[in-house]
PDB file of C-alpha atoms in Angstrom:
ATOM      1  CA  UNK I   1      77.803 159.269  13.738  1.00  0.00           C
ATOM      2  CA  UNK I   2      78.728 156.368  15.846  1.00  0.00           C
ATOM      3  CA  UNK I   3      79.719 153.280  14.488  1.00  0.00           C
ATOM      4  CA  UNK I   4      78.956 149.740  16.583  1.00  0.00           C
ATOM      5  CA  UNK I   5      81.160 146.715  14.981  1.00  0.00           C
ATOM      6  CA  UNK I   6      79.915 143.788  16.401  1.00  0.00           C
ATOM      7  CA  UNK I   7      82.630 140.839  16.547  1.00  0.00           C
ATOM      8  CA  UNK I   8      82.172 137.678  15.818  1.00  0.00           C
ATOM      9  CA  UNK I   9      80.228 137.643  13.097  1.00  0.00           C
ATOM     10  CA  UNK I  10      79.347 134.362  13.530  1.00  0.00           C
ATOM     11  CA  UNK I  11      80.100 132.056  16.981  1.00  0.00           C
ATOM     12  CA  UNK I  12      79.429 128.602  16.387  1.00  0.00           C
ATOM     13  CA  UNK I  13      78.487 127.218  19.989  1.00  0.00           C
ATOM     14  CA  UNK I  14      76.945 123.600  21.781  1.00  0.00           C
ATOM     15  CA  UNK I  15      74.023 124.124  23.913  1.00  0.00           C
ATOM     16  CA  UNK I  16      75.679 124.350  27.594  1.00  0.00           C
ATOM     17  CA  UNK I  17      78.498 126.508  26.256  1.00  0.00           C
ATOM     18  CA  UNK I  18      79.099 130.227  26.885  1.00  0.00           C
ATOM     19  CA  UNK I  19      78.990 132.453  24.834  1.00  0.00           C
ATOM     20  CA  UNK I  20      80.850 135.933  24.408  1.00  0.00           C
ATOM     21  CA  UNK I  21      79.660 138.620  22.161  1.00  0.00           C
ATOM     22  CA  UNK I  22      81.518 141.620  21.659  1.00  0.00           C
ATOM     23  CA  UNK I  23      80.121 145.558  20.469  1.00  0.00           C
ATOM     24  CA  UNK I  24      82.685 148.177  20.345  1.00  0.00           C
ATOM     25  CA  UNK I  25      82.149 152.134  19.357  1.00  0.00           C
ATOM     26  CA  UNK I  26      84.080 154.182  16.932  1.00  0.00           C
ATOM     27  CA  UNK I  27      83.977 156.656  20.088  1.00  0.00           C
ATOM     28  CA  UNK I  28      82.602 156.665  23.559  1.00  0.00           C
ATOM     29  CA  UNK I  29      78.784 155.322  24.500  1.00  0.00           C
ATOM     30  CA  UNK I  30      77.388 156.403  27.745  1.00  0.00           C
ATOM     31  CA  UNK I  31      76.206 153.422  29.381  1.00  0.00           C
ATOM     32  CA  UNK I  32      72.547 154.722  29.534  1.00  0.00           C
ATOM     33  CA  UNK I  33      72.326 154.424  25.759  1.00  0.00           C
ATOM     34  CA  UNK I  34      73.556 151.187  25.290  1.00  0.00           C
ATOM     35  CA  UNK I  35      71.360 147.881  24.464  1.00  0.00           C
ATOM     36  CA  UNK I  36      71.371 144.531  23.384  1.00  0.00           C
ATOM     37  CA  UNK I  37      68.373 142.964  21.367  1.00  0.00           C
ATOM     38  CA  UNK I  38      67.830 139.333  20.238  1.00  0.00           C
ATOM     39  CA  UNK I  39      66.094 137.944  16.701  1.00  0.00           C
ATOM     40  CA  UNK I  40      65.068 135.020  15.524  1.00  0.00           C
ATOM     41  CA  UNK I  41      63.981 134.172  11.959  1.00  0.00           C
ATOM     42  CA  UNK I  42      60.780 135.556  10.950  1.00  0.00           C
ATOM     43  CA  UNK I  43      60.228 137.444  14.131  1.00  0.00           C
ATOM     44  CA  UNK I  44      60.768 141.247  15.586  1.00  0.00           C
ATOM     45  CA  UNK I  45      63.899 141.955  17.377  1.00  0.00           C
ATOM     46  CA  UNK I  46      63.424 141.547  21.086  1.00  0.00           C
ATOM     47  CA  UNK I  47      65.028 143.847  23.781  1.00  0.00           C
ATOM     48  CA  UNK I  48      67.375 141.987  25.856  1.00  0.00           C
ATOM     49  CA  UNK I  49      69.687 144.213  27.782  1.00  0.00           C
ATOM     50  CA  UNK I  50      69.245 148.132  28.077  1.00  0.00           C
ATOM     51  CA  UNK I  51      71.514 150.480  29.929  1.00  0.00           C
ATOM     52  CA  UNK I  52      74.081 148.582  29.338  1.00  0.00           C
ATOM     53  CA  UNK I  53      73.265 145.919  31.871  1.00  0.00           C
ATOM     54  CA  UNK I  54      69.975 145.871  32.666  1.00  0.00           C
ATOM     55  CA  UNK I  55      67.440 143.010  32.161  1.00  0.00           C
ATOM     56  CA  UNK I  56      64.554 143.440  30.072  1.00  0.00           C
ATOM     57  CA  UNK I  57      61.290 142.599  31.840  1.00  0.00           C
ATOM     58  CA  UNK I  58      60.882 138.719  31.640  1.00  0.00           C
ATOM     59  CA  UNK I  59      65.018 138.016  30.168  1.00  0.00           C
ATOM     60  CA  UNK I  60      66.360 135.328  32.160  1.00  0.00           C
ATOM     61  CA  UNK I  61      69.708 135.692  34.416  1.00  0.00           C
ATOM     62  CA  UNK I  62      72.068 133.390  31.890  1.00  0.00           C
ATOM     63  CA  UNK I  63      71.788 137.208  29.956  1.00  0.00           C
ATOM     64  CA  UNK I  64      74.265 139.455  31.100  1.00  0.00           C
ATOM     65  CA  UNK I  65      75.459 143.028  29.492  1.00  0.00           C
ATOM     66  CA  UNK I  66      78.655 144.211  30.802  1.00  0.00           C
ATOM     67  CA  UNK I  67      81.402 147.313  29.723  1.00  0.00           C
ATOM     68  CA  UNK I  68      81.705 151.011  29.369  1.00  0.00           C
ATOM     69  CA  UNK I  69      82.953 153.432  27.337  1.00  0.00           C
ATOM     70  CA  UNK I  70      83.652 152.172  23.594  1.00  0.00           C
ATOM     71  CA  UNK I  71      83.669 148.160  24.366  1.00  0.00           C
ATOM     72  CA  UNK I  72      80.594 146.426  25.590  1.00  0.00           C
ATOM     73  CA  UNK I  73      79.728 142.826  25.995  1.00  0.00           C
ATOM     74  CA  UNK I  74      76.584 140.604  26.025  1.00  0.00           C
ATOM     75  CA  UNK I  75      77.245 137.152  27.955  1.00  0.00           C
ATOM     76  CA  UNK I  76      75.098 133.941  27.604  1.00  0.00           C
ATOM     77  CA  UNK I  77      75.979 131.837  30.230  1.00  0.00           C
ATOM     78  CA  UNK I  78      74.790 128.563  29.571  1.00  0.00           C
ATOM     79  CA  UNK I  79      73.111 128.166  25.510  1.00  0.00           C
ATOM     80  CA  UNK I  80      69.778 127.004  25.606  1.00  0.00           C
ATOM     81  CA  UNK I  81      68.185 125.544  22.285  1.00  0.00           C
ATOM     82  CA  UNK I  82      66.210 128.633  21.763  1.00  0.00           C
ATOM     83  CA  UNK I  83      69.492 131.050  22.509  1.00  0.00           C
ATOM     84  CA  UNK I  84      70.428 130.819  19.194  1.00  0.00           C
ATOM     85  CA  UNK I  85      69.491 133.412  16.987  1.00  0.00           C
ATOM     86  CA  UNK I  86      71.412 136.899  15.784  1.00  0.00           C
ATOM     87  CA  UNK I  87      71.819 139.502  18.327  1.00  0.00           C
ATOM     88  CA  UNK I  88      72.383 142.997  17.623  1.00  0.00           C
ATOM     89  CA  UNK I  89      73.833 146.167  19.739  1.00  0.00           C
ATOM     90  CA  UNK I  90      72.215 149.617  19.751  1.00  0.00           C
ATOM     91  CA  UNK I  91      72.961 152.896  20.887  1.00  0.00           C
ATOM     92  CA  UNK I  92      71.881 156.676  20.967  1.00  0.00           C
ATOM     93  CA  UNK I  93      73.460 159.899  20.468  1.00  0.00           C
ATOM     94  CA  UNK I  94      72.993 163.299  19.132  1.00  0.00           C
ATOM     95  CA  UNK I  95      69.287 162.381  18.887  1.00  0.00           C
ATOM     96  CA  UNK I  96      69.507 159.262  16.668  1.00  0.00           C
ATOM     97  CA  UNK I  97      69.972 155.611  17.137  1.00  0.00           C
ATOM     98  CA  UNK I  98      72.448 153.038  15.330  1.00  0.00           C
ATOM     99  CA  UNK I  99      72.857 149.381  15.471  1.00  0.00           C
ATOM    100  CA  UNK I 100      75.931 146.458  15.551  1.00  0.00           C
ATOM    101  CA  UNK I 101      75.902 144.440  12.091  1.00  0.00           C
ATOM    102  CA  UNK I 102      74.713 141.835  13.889  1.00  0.00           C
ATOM    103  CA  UNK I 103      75.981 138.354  15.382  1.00  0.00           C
ATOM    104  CA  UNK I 104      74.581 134.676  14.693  1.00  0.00           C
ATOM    105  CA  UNK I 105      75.354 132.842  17.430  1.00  0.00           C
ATOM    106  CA  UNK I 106      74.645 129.072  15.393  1.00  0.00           C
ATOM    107  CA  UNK I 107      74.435 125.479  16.848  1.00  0.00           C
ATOM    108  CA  UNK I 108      77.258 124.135  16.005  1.00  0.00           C
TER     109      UNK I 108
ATOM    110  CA  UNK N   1      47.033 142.872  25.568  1.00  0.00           C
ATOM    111  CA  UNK N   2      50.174 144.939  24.996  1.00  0.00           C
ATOM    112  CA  UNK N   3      50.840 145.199  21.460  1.00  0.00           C
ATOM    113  CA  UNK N   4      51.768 147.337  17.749  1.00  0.00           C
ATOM    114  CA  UNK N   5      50.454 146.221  14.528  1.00  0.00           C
ATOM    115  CA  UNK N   6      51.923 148.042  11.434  1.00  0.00           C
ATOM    116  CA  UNK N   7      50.247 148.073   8.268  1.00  0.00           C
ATOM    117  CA  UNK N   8      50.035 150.065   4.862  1.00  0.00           C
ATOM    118  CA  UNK N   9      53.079 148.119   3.302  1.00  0.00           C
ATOM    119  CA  UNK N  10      53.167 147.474  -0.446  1.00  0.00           C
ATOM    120  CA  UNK N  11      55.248 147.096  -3.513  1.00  0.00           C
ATOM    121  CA  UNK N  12      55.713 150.722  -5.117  1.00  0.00           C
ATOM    122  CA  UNK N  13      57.247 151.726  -7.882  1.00  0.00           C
ATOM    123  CA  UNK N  14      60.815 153.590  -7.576  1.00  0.00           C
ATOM    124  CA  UNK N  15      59.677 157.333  -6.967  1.00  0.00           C
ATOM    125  CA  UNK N  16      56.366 156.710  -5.393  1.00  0.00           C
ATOM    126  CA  UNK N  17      54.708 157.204  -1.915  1.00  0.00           C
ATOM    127  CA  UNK N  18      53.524 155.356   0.803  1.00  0.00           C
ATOM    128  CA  UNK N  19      51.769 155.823   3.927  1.00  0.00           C
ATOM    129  CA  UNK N  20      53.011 153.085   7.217  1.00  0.00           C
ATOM    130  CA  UNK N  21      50.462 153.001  10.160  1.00  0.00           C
ATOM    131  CA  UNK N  22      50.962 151.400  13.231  1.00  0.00           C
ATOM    132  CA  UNK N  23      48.569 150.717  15.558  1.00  0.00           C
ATOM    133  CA  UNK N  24      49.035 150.767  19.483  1.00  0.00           C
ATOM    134  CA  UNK N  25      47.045 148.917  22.331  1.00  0.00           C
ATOM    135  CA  UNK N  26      47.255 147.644  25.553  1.00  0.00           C
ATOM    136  CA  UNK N  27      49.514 151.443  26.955  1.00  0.00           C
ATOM    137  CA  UNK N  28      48.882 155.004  27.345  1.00  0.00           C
ATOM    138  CA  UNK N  29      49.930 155.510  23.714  1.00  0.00           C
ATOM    139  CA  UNK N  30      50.551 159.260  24.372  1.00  0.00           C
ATOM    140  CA  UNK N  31      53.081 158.816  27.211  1.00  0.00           C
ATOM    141  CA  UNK N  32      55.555 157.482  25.145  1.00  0.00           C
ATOM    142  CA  UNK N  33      58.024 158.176  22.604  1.00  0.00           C
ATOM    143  CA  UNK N  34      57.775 156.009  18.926  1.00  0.00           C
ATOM    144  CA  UNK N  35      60.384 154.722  16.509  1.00  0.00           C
ATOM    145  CA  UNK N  36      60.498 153.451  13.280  1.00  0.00           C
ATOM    146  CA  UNK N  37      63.176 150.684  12.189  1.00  0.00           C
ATOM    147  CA  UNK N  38      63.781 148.516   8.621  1.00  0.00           C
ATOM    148  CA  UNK N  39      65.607 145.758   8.147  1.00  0.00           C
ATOM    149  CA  UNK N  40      66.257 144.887   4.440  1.00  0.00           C
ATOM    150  CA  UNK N  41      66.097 141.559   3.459  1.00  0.00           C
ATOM    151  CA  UNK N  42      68.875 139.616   5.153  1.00  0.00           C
ATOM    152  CA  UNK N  43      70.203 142.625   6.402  1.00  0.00           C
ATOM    153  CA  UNK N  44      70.922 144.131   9.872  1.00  0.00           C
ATOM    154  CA  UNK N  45      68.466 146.863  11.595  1.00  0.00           C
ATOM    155  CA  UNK N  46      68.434 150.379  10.300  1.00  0.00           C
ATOM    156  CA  UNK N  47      66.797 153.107  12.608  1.00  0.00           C
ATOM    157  CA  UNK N  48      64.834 155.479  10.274  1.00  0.00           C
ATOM    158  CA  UNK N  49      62.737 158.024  12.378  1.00  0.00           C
ATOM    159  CA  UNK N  50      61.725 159.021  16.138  1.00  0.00           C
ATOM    160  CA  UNK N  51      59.015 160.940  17.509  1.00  0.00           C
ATOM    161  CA  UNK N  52      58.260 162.017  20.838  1.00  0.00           C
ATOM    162  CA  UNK N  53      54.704 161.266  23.172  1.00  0.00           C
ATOM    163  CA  UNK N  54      53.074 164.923  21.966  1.00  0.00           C
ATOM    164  CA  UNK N  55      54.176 164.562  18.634  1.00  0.00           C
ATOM    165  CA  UNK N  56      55.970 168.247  19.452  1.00  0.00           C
ATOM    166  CA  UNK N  57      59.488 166.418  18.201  1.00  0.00           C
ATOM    167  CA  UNK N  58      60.754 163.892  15.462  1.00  0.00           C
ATOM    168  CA  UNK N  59      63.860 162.625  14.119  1.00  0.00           C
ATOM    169  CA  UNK N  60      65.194 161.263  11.134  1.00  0.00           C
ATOM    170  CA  UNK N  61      68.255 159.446  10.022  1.00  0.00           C
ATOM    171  CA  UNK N  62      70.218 161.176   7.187  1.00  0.00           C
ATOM    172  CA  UNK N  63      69.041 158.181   4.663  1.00  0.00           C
ATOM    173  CA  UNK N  64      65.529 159.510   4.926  1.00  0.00           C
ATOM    174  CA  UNK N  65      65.415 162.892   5.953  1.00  0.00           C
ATOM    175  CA  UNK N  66      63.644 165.197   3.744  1.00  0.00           C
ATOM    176  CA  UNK N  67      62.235 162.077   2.304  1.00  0.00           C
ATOM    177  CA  UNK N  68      59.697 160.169   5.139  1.00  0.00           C
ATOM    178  CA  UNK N  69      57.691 162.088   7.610  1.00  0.00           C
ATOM    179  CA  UNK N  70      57.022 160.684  10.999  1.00  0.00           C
ATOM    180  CA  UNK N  71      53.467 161.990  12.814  1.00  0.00           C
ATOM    181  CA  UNK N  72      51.087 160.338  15.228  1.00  0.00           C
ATOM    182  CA  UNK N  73      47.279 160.681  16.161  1.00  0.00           C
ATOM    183  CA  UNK N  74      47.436 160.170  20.217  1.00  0.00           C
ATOM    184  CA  UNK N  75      43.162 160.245  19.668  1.00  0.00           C
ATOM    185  CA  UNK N  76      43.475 157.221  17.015  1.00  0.00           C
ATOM    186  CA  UNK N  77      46.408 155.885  18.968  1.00  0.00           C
ATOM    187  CA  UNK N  78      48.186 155.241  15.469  1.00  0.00           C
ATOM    188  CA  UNK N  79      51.572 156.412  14.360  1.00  0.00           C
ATOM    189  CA  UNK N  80      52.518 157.160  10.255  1.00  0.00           C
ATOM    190  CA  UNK N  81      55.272 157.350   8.231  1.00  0.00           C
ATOM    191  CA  UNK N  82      54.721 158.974   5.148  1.00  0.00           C
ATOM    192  CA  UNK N  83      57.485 158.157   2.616  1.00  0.00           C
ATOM    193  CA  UNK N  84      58.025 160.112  -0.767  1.00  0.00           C
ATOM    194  CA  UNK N  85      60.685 159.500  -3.383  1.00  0.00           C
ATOM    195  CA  UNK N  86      61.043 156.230  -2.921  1.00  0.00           C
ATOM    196  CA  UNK N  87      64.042 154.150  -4.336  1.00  0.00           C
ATOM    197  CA  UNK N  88      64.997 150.842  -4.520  1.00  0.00           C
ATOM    198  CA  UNK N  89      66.940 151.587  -1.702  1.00  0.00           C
ATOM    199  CA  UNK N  90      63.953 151.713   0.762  1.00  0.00           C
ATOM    200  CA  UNK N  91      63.112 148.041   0.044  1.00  0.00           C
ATOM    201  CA  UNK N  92      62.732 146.522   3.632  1.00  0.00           C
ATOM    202  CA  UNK N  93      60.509 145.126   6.722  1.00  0.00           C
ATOM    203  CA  UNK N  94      59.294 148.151   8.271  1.00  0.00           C
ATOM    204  CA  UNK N  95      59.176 148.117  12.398  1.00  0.00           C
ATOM    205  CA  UNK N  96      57.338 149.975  14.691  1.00  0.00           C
ATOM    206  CA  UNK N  97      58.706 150.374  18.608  1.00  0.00           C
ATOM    207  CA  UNK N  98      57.875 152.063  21.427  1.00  0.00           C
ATOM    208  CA  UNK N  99      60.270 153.722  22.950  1.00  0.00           C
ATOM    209  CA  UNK N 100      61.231 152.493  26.744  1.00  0.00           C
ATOM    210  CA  UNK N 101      63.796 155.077  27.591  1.00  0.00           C
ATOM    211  CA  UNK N 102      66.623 155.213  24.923  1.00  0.00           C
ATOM    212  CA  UNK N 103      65.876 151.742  23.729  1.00  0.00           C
ATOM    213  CA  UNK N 104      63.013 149.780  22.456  1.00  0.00           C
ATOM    214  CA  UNK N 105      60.836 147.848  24.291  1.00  0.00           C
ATOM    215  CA  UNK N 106      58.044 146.457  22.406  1.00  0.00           C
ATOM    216  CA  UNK N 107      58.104 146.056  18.889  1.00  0.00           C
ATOM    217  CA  UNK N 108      55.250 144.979  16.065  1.00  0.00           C
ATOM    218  CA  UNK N 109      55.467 142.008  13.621  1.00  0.00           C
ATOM    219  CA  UNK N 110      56.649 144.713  11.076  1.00  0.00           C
ATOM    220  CA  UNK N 111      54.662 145.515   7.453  1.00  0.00           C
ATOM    221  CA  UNK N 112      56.632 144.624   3.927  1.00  0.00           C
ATOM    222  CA  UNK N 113      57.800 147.916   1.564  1.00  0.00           C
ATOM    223  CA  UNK N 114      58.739 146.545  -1.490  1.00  0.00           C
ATOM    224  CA  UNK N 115      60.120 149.440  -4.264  1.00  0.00           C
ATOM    225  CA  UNK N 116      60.202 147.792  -7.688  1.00  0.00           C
ATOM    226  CA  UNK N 117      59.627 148.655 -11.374  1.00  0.00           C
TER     227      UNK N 117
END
């Protein structure tokens, strides 16, 4: 199975900043089956990125996936208030689907 | 409107069943493939079982196999999870997705399991 270690665990970030989130594989994620979802409290996780890079329908252009192989990256570009929230990485493989541990990204 | 509304959640004791619908609307519920996710309280996501449109295929993650049957009803446009042996363990919100490719796309509001003596 693969593993997806999500690092920071926490980034404490101003609205306006950037912000950098990392998800790394024990071993090597096609592109395809890599995504990027956002949750807030009390809510469903939302699809943000899928194919590595790709914009969900109606995700707005400060979201950006990036990377290949075992190291991927989600980039906010500017924070906006409702940016914050814990984001999680996904993939698929060998007909099943794991997740990141998660990271907060918190006002700081 | 576009949209997945699970139900059927409930506190069970440890070793008891429980049947998860989720209800589709707004898409051609048999064209695509259906997941279901937990999330334990506080915890991260936890993909639990996969099915595909005809219902001809399904998938399980170790932690449930043998345990949780996925099915659907493309005439009722309603997907199940029927769990068995349930442990303490198995305490978590319960999500259903559609499948968009090798991700998921829409998700429901998600329906409470709660395994307690």
């Amino acid at each position: 199975e693969i593993v997806l270690t999500q690092s920071p665990g926490t980034l404490s970030l101003s609205p306006g900043e950037r912000a950098t989130l990392s998800c790394r594989a024990s071993q090597s994620v096609s592109s395809t089956y890599l995504a990027w979802y956002q949750q807030k409290p009390g809510q469903a996780p939302r699809l943000l990125i899928y194919g590595a890079s790709s914009r969900a329908t109606g995700i707005p252009d400060r979201f950006t996936g990036s990377g290949s192989g075992t190291d991927f990256t989600l980039t906010i570009s500017r924070l906006e208030p409702e940016d914050f929230a814990v984001y999680y990485c996904q993939q698929y493989g060998s007909s099943s689907w794991t997740f990141g541990q998660g990271t907060k990204v918190e006002i700081k | 409107e576009v949209q997945l509304l699970e139900s059927g959640g409930d506190l069970v004791q440890p070793g008891g069943s429980l049947r998860l619908s989720c209800a589709a609307s707004g898409f051609t519920f048999n064209s695509y493939a259906m997941t279901w996710v937990r999330q334990a309280p506080g915890k991260g996501l936890e993909w639990v079982s996969g099915i595909s449109g005809s219902g001809g295929s399904t998938y399980y993650a170790d932690s449930v196999k043998g345990r949780f049957t996925i099915s659907r009803d493309n005439s009722k446009n309603t997907l199940y999870l029927q769990m068995n042996t349930l442990g303490p363990e198995d305490t978590a919100l319960y999500y259903c997705a559609k499948r968009v490719g090798f991700s998921f796309g829409l998700w429901g509001q998600g329906t409470l399991v709660t395994i307690s003596s």
